[in-house]
Amino acid sequence: MAKLKPVKQSPQSPPRSRGVITGVLLVMFLAGFILSSTGQRFWQELPPVPNLGALRELRNTGLAVSGWTSPDQAKLRVGSHDWSVQTLEVPGQRVGLLMLFPQTGPKETPGVEWSDVDGFYQWQPDKVRSLTFHTEDPAATVHARIFIARDSEKTRIVSSRQTVAVAQWYAFADGGHFSTAQWFWRDQWAQLRHQRVPWIAVSLRLPVDPSSTLEDVTPQVTELSQAIQTSLMTLMNQPTG
């Protein structure tokens, strides 16, 4: 049998090129591994979503937020989904509305929640920025989208049109992000460990002075968003039977 001769490395391949090629091959390998590992069972044998029953019930009961009261809560049809909508108050003062759309099944994925909510109110914000905040757990980072908008006359669900500050994000058990792509990759990696990443779409609106800037309203939005995220993380991290 003829002996195989070792292949000599081309002297014309610089280390940088080898590194790029290695990186591309690694990405292709990981993508292939994920597809081969999950492709046949991704929609058939998904790992269970922890606390899915509690997430489903959110649409019926709303969320208990520490330090705030919610005298009113109901389901509201927004786009093609039923959201939980509840008022948030401090003693004697109505503050705003909290809208929640939780994952309700193992195959349900986040997608057009922000388009649905923005379209429902017919908001046309001047600027949409990223708001980063933390809970009491420093590792639990949330990246939300924040903007100021004015209610449309046709779609208001309050007694009069309001200028509002809006914060929106997908809450996870260990943080959150406004991007659906962030959830997708987290959930893919979790599935490789036979786990899942539950999610809850959060849209918070707070009435503000019409002359307010984003810098003016950020502290108030951040404070309430932190309280909401903390309550959601408590719900998603509660022990399951």
Short mmCIF file of C-alpha atoms in Angstrom, two decimals:
data_model
loop_
_atom_site.label_atom_id
_atom_site.label_comp_id
_atom_site.label_asym_id
_atom_site.label_seq_id
_atom_site.Cartn_x
_atom_site.Cartn_y
_atom_site.Cartn_z
CA MET A 1 0.00 0.00 0.00
CA ALA A 2 1.40 3.41 -0.93
CA LYS A 3 2.24 5.66 1.95
CA LEU A 4 0.38 8.93 2.24
CA LYS A 5 2.69 11.90 2.00
CA PRO A 6 2.19 14.73 4.48
CA VAL A 7 0.72 17.85 2.91
CA LYS A 8 3.09 20.77 3.09
CA GLN A 9 1.62 24.03 4.31
CA SER A 10 1.65 26.70 1.64
CA PRO A 11 4.18 29.40 2.49
CA GLN A 12 1.78 31.91 0.99
CA SER A 13 -0.90 31.47 3.73
CA PRO A 14 -0.23 34.13 6.39
CA PRO A 15 -1.28 33.54 10.02
CA ARG A 16 -4.12 36.10 9.68
CA SER A 17 -5.65 34.18 6.76
CA ARG A 18 -5.37 30.90 8.64
CA GLY A 19 -7.11 32.50 11.58
CA VAL A 20 -9.98 33.78 9.44
CA ILE A 21 -10.38 30.40 7.76
CA THR A 22 -10.35 28.65 11.13
CA GLY A 23 -12.99 31.04 12.44
CA VAL A 24 -15.25 30.50 9.45
CA LEU A 25 -14.91 26.73 9.72
CA LEU A 26 -15.70 26.91 13.44
CA VAL A 27 -18.87 28.93 12.82
CA MET A 28 -19.92 26.49 10.10
CA PHE A 29 -19.26 23.56 12.42
CA LEU A 30 -21.27 25.09 15.27
CA ALA A 31 -24.15 25.99 12.95
CA GLY A 32 -24.18 22.48 11.56
CA PHE A 33 -24.01 21.01 15.04
CA ILE A 34 -26.97 23.08 16.22
CA LEU A 35 -29.04 22.19 13.18
CA SER A 36 -28.20 18.49 13.41
CA SER A 37 -28.84 18.47 17.16
CA THR A 38 -32.10 20.38 17.13
CA GLY A 39 -33.40 20.30 13.57
CA GLN A 40 -35.34 17.07 13.87
CA ARG A 41 -36.75 17.75 17.28
CA PHE A 42 -36.93 21.56 17.43
CA TRP A 43 -40.66 21.59 16.72
CA GLN A 44 -41.34 18.04 17.88
CA GLU A 45 -39.62 17.28 21.16
CA LEU A 46 -38.85 20.67 22.64
CA PRO A 47 -37.67 20.69 26.25
CA PRO A 48 -40.37 21.94 28.62
CA VAL A 49 -40.61 25.65 29.38
CA PRO A 50 -40.19 26.19 33.14
CA ASN A 51 -43.16 27.74 34.94
CA LEU A 52 -45.19 27.83 31.74
CA GLY A 53 -48.45 27.61 33.70
CA ALA A 54 -47.56 30.72 35.73
CA LEU A 55 -46.63 32.57 32.55
CA ARG A 56 -49.97 31.73 30.95
CA GLU A 57 -51.86 32.90 34.02
CA LEU A 58 -50.26 36.36 33.77
CA ARG A 59 -52.71 37.31 31.04
CA ASN A 60 -55.60 36.63 33.42
CA THR A 61 -54.22 38.11 36.64
CA GLY A 62 -51.54 40.63 35.72
CA LEU A 63 -48.33 41.09 37.70
CA ALA A 64 -47.90 42.01 41.36
CA VAL A 65 -45.19 44.70 41.40
CA SER A 66 -43.65 45.39 44.79
CA GLY A 67 -44.36 48.94 45.99
CA TRP A 68 -47.13 49.54 43.43
CA THR A 69 -50.84 48.76 43.25
CA SER A 70 -52.89 47.66 40.25
CA PRO A 71 -56.60 48.38 40.81
CA ASP A 72 -57.51 47.53 37.22
CA GLN A 73 -56.46 44.63 34.99
CA ALA A 74 -57.96 43.13 31.86
CA LYS A 75 -57.13 41.36 28.61
CA LEU A 76 -56.70 43.52 25.55
CA ARG A 77 -56.53 42.31 21.96
CA VAL A 78 -53.47 43.83 20.33
CA GLY A 79 -52.62 42.58 16.85
CA SER A 80 -53.27 38.84 16.88
CA HIS A 81 -52.61 38.31 20.61
CA ASP A 82 -54.33 38.89 23.95
CA TRP A 83 -52.21 41.03 26.26
CA SER A 84 -52.61 41.68 29.98
CA VAL A 85 -53.11 45.41 30.60
CA GLN A 86 -53.03 46.78 34.12
CA THR A 87 -52.84 50.18 35.73
CA LEU A 88 -49.94 50.97 38.02
CA GLU A 89 -50.40 53.38 40.88
CA VAL A 90 -48.67 54.83 43.88
CA PRO A 91 -51.07 55.80 46.70
CA GLY A 92 -53.74 58.09 45.30
CA GLN A 93 -52.06 58.67 41.95
CA ARG A 94 -52.46 56.79 38.68
CA VAL A 95 -49.05 56.36 37.11
CA GLY A 96 -49.36 54.39 33.92
CA LEU A 97 -50.11 51.15 32.14
CA LEU A 98 -48.20 47.89 32.11
CA MET A 99 -48.79 45.58 29.15
CA LEU A 100 -47.57 41.97 29.29
CA PHE A 101 -47.61 39.23 26.70
CA PRO A 102 -46.05 36.05 28.11
CA GLN A 103 -44.99 32.94 26.26
CA THR A 104 -47.97 30.58 26.30
CA GLY A 105 -46.56 27.44 24.67
CA PRO A 106 -43.26 25.65 23.99
CA LYS A 107 -43.40 26.51 20.28
CA GLU A 108 -44.29 30.19 20.71
CA THR A 109 -41.51 32.62 19.82
CA PRO A 110 -41.29 36.41 20.15
CA GLY A 111 -41.67 38.28 16.89
CA VAL A 112 -43.78 41.38 16.19
CA GLU A 113 -44.81 42.46 19.67
CA TRP A 114 -43.37 45.98 19.40
CA SER A 115 -44.90 46.53 15.96
CA ASP A 116 -48.28 45.38 17.31
CA VAL A 117 -48.22 47.70 20.32
CA ASP A 118 -46.82 50.70 18.44
CA GLY A 119 -49.39 50.13 15.69
CA PHE A 120 -52.24 49.82 18.19
CA TYR A 121 -51.46 53.26 19.62
CA GLN A 122 -50.32 54.61 16.24
CA TRP A 123 -47.23 55.97 17.92
CA GLN A 124 -44.68 57.80 15.81
CA PRO A 125 -41.75 58.42 18.15
CA ASP A 126 -39.08 60.93 17.20
CA LYS A 127 -36.23 58.88 18.63
CA VAL A 128 -35.93 55.31 19.87
CA ARG A 129 -32.95 54.68 22.12
CA SER A 130 -31.57 51.82 24.17
CA LEU A 131 -31.99 51.87 27.95
CA THR A 132 -29.76 49.59 30.02
CA PHE A 133 -30.66 48.87 33.64
CA HIS A 134 -30.01 46.27 36.34
CA THR A 135 -32.03 44.68 39.10
CA GLU A 136 -30.73 43.97 42.59
CA ASP A 137 -28.77 41.16 40.95
CA PRO A 138 -25.93 43.00 39.14
CA ALA A 139 -25.66 40.15 36.62
CA ALA A 140 -29.30 40.56 35.53
CA THR A 141 -28.91 43.19 32.83
CA VAL A 142 -31.82 44.44 30.74
CA HIS A 143 -31.50 46.28 27.43
CA ALA A 144 -34.84 47.96 26.68
CA ARG A 145 -35.98 50.29 23.93
CA ILE A 146 -37.24 53.65 25.16
CA PHE A 147 -38.97 56.56 23.45
CA ILE A 148 -41.46 59.40 23.94
CA ALA A 149 -44.66 59.42 21.90
CA ARG A 150 -48.16 60.91 21.81
CA ASP A 151 -51.34 58.86 21.81
CA SER A 152 -53.44 58.79 18.69
CA GLU A 153 -56.96 60.16 18.94
CA LYS A 154 -58.38 56.95 17.43
CA THR A 155 -56.67 54.41 19.62
CA ARG A 156 -56.50 55.92 23.08
CA ILE A 157 -57.62 53.69 25.94
CA VAL A 158 -57.48 56.46 28.52
CA SER A 159 -59.82 59.43 28.98
CA SER A 160 -57.65 61.84 26.98
CA ARG A 161 -54.64 61.83 24.70
CA GLN A 162 -51.37 61.70 26.56
CA THR A 163 -47.69 62.23 25.92
CA VAL A 164 -46.04 59.09 27.23
CA ALA A 165 -42.63 57.60 27.86
CA VAL A 166 -42.49 54.00 26.66
CA ALA A 167 -40.08 51.22 27.60
CA GLN A 168 -40.24 47.80 25.93
CA TRP A 169 -38.24 44.60 26.38
CA TYR A 170 -38.44 40.82 26.54
CA ALA A 171 -37.94 39.68 30.12
CA PHE A 172 -35.91 36.52 30.75
CA ALA A 173 -35.24 34.70 34.01
CA ASP A 174 -31.77 36.29 34.20
CA GLY A 175 -32.18 39.63 32.43
CA GLY A 176 -33.82 40.87 29.26
CA HIS A 177 -33.44 42.44 25.84
CA PHE A 178 -35.62 44.20 23.28
CA SER A 179 -34.21 42.13 20.40
CA THR A 180 -35.82 38.84 19.37
CA ALA A 181 -32.43 37.65 18.10
CA GLN A 182 -31.07 37.75 21.65
CA TRP A 183 -33.78 35.37 22.82
CA PHE A 184 -33.32 33.07 19.80
CA TRP A 185 -29.62 32.40 20.39
CA ARG A 186 -30.07 32.06 24.14
CA ASP A 187 -32.84 29.54 23.62
CA GLN A 188 -30.84 27.59 21.02
CA TRP A 189 -27.90 27.17 23.38
CA ALA A 190 -30.24 26.29 26.24
CA GLN A 191 -31.80 23.53 24.15
CA LEU A 192 -28.41 21.91 23.71
CA ARG A 193 -28.51 21.44 27.52
CA HIS A 194 -32.15 20.30 27.33
CA GLN A 195 -33.33 23.59 28.82
CA ARG A 196 -35.43 26.53 27.61
CA VAL A 197 -35.42 30.31 27.97
CA PRO A 198 -38.95 31.53 28.83
CA TRP A 199 -39.84 35.06 27.76
CA ILE A 200 -42.39 37.77 28.54
CA ALA A 201 -42.92 40.82 26.32
CA VAL A 202 -43.14 43.97 28.45
CA SER A 203 -44.47 47.34 27.29
CA LEU A 204 -44.59 50.08 29.93
CA ARG A 205 -46.14 53.49 29.29
CA LEU A 206 -45.91 56.43 31.67
CA PRO A 207 -47.67 59.78 31.13
CA VAL A 208 -45.14 62.63 31.05
CA ASP A 209 -45.16 66.36 30.48
CA PRO A 210 -45.36 67.15 26.75
CA SER A 211 -42.15 69.16 27.01
CA SER A 212 -40.19 66.27 28.58
CA THR A 213 -37.06 64.86 26.98
CA LEU A 214 -35.81 61.30 27.23
CA GLU A 215 -33.17 62.48 29.67
CA ASP A 216 -35.92 63.95 31.89
CA VAL A 217 -37.99 60.76 32.07
CA THR A 218 -35.24 58.11 32.16
CA PRO A 219 -34.89 57.99 35.98
CA GLN A 220 -38.64 57.43 36.52
CA VAL A 221 -38.86 54.86 33.72
CA THR A 222 -35.79 53.03 35.02
CA GLU A 223 -37.08 52.85 38.60
CA LEU A 224 -40.39 51.29 37.62
CA SER A 225 -38.81 49.03 34.98
CA GLN A 226 -36.46 47.64 37.63
CA ALA A 227 -39.40 46.83 39.91
CA ILE A 228 -41.26 45.12 37.05
CA GLN A 229 -38.23 43.09 35.97
CA THR A 230 -37.56 41.99 39.55
CA SER A 231 -41.13 40.71 39.92
CA LEU A 232 -40.97 38.91 36.57
CA MET A 233 -37.66 37.24 37.45
CA THR A 234 -39.15 36.08 40.74
CA LEU A 235 -42.03 34.51 38.82
CA MET A 236 -39.82 32.82 36.24
CA ASN A 237 -37.31 31.53 38.78
CA GLN A 238 -39.78 30.07 41.24
CA PRO A 239 -39.29 26.35 41.89
CA THR A 240 -41.29 24.02 39.71
CA GLY A 241 -42.89 20.85 40.89
#
